Short mmCIF file of C-alpha atoms in Angstrom, two decimals:
data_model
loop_
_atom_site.label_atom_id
_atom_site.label_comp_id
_atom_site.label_asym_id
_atom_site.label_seq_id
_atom_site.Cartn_x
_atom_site.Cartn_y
_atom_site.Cartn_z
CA UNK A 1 -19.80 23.97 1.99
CA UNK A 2 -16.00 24.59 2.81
CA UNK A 3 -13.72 27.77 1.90
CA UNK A 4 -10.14 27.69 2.76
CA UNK A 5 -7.35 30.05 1.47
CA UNK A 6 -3.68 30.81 2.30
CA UNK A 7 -0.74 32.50 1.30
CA UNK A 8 3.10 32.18 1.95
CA UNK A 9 4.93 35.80 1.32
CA UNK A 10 8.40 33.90 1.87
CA UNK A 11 8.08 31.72 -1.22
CA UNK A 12 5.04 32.97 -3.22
CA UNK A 13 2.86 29.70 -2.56
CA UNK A 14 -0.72 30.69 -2.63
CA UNK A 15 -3.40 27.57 -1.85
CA UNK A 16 -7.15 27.71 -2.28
CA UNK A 17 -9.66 25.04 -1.58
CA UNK A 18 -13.35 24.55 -2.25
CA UNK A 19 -15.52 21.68 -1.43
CA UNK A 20 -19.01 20.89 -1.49
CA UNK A 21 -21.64 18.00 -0.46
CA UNK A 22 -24.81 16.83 -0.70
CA UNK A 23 -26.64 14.02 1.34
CA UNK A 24 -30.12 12.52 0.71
CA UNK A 25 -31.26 9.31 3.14
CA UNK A 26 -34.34 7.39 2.71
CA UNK A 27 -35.66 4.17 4.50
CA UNK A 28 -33.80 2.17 1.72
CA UNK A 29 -31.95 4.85 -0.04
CA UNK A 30 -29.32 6.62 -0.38
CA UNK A 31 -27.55 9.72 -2.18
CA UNK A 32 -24.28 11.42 -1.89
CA UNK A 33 -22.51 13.57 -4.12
CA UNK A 34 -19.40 15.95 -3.45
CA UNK A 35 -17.17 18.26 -5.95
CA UNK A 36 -14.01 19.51 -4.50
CA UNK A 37 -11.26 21.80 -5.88
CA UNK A 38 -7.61 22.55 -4.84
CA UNK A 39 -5.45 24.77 -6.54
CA UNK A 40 -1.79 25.59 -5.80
CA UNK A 41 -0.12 28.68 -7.24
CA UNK A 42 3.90 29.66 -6.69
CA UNK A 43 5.65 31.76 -8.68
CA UNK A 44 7.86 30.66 -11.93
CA UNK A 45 6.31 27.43 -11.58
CA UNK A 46 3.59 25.66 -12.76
CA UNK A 47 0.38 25.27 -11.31
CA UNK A 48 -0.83 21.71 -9.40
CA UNK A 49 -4.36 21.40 -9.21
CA UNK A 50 -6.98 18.93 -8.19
CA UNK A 51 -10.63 18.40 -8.98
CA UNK A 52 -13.16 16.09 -8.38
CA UNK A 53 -16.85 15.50 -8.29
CA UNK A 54 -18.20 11.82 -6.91
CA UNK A 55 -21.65 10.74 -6.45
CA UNK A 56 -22.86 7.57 -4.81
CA UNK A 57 -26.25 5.73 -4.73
CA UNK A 58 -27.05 2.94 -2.16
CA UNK A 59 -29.90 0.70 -1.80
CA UNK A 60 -30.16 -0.92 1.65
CA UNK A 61 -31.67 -4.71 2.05
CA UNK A 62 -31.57 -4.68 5.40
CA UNK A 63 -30.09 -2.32 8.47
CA UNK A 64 -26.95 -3.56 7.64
CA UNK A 65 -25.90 -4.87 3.99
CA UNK A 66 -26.45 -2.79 1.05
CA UNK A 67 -25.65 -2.42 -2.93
CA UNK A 68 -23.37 0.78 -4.03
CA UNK A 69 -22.66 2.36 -7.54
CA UNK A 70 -20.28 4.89 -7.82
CA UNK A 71 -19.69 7.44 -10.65
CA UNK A 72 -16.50 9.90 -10.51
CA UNK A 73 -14.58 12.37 -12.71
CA UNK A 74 -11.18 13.32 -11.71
CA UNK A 75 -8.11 15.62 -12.87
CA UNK A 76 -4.67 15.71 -11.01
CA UNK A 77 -2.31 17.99 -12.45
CA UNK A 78 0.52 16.63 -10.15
CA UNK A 79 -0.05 12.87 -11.68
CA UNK A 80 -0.15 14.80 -15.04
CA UNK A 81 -4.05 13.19 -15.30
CA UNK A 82 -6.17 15.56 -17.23
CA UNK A 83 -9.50 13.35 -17.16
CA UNK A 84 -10.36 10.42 -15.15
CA UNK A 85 -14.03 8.77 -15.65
CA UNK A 86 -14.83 6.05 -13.33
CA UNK A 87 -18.02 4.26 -12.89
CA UNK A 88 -18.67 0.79 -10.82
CA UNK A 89 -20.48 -0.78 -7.96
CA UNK A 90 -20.31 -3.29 -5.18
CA UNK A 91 -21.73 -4.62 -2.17
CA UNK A 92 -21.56 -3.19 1.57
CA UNK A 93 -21.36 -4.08 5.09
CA UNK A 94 -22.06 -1.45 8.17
CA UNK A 95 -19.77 -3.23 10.93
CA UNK A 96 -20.46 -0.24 13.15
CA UNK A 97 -23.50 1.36 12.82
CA UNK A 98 -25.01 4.34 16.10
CA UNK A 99 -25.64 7.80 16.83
CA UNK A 100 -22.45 8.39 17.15
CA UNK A 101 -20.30 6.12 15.05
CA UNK A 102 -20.59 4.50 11.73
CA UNK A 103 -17.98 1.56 9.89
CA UNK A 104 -19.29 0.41 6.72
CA UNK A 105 -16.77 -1.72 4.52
CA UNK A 106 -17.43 -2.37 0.87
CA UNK A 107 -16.37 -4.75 -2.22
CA UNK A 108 -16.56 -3.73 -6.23
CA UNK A 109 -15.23 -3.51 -9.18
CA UNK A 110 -14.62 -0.49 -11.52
CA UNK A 111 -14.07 0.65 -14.90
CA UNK A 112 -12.06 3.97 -15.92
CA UNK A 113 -10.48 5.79 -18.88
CA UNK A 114 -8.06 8.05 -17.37
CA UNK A 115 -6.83 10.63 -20.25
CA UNK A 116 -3.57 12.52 -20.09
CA UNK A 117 -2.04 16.26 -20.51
CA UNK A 118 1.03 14.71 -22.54
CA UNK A 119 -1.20 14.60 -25.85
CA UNK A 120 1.33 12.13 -26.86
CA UNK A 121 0.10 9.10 -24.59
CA UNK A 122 -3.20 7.81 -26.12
CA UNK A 123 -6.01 7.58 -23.08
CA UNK A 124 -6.47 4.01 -21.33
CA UNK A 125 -9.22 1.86 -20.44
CA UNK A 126 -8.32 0.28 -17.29
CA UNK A 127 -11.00 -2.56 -15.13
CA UNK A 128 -10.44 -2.49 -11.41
CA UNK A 129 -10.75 -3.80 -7.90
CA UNK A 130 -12.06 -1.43 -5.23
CA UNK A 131 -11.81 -2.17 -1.35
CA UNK A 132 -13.15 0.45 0.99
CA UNK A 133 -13.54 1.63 4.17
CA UNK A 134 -15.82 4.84 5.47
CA UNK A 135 -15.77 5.45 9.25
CA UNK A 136 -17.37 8.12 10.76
CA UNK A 137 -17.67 9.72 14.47
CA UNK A 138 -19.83 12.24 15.60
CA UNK A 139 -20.63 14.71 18.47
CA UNK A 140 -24.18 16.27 18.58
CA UNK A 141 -23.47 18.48 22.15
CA UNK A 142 -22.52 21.85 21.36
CA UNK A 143 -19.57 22.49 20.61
CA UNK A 144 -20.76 19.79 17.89
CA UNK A 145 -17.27 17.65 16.81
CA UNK A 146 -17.39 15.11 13.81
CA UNK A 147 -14.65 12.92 11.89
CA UNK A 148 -14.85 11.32 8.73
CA UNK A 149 -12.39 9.20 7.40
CA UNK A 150 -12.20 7.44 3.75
CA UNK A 151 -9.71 4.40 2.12
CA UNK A 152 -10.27 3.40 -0.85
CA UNK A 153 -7.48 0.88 -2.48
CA UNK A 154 -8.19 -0.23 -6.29
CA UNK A 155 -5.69 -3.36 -7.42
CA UNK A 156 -5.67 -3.06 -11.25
CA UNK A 157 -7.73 -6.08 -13.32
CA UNK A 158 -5.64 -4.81 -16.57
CA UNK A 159 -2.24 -3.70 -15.94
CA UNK A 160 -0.29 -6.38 -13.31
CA UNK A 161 1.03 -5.08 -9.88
CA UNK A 162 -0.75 -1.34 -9.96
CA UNK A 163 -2.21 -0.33 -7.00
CA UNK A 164 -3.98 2.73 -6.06
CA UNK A 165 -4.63 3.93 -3.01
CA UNK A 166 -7.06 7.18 -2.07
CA UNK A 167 -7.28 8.50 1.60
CA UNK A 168 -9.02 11.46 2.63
CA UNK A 169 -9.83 12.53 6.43
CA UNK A 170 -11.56 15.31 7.64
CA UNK A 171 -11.93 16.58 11.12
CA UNK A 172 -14.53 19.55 11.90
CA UNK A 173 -15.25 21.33 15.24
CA UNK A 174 -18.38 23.66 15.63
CA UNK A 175 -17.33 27.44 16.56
CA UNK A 176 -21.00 28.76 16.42
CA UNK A 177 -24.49 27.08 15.18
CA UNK A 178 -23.71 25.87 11.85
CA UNK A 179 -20.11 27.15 11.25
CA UNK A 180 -17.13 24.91 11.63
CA UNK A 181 -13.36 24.92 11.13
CA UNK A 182 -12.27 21.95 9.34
CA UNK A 183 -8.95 20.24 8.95
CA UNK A 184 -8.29 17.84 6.12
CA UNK A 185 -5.65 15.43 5.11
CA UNK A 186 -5.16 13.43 2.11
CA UNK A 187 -2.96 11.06 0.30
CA UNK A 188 -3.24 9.65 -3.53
CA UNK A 189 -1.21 6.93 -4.39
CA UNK A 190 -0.70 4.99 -7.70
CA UNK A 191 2.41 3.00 -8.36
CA UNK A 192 2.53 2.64 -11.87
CA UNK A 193 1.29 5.87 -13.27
CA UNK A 194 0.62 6.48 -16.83
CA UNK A 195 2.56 9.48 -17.16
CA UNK A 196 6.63 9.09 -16.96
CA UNK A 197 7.86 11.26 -14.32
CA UNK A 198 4.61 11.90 -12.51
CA UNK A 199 4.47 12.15 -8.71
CA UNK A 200 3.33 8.42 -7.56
CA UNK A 201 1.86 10.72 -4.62
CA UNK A 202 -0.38 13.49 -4.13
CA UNK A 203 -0.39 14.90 -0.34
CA UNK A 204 -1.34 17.20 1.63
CA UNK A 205 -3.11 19.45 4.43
CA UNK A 206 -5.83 21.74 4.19
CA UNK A 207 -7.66 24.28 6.75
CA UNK A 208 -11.25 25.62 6.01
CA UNK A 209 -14.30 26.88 7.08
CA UNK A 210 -17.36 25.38 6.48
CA UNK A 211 -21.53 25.92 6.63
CA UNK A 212 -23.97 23.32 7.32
CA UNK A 213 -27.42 23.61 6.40
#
């Protein structure tokens, strides 16, 4: 679990953040899922906020190669996105794969409907592409250090020359048994979105506390 919070007097920003995961591993399973929330606030403008909640299943056929399905729903007030569902699957490859470092690569396709604020733009059915990369390093001797990284780049099946792009990175150090400061970076990219005048990106930086158990 991670809580992060800050305010800017000067300009009347104020940024919250809330995320959340959940990891089950068997012999030849596995189960993720992860909600996360961001919300901006500044005064005499509107608000941007962004949340999500994924979950992943994997079935491994051997150490190495395994089958993924993916479910997702997503809203992104800066791409004006109210509602984005997203289910799909794939295969996967872990190039790396220790105690202390993990590079898995993986190869899908997905379906969406991605719904709008603008009430005036009917919602969309849209079939993608999804390439992916999750890499992973970690440090089990106190203080315990671990870094995640995630790319995910979907060319669009339906609509010609779209591209999306998703990167998210986290880096988290221990400060006592169980508590860590986090910091977190992340870029969403679309080229052709939906909505005219939306931001084709969504950036930024976030700081955060966070308890394993």
């Amino acid at each position: 679990i991670n809580l992060g919070w800050g305010y800017h007097r000067a300009n009347g920003i104020s940024q919250g953040s809330l995320g959340a995961a959940l990891a089950y591993r068997a012999e030849k399973y596995k189960v993720t899922m992860d909600v996360s929330a961001f919300q901006n606030r500044q005064e005499g403008t509107e608000s941007t906020d962004r949340y999500a909640l994924n979950s992943q299943f994997g079935r491994f056929f051997t150490r190495r190669w395994l089958a993924a399905a993916m479910a997702r729903l997503e809203q992104n007030e800066e791409m004006g996105l109210r509602l984005r569902t997203l289910f799909g699957g794939g295969f996967g490859r872990h190039m790396l794969k220790s105690n202390r470092t993990d590079l898995a690569l993986y190869l899908g396709v997905v379906a969406s409907n991605e719904a709008f604020f603008d009430e005036l733009l009917p919602s969309q059915n849209t079939l993608e592409g999804l390439l992916g990369v999750d890499f992973s390093v970690f440090r089990f001797q106190d203080p315990e250090l671990d870094f995640d990284l995630k790319l995910l780049v979907f060319p669009s099946f339906s609509e010609s020359g779209r591209l999306r792009i998703e990167f998210d990175s986290k880096l988290g150090f221990e400060l006592v048994k169980d508590l860590t400061i986090n910091l977190s970076l992340y870029n969403y990219y679309d080229s052709d979105p939906w909505v005219d005048n939306a931001e084709t990106n969504d950036y930024g930086v976030v700081t955060s506390l966070g308890w394993k158990f």
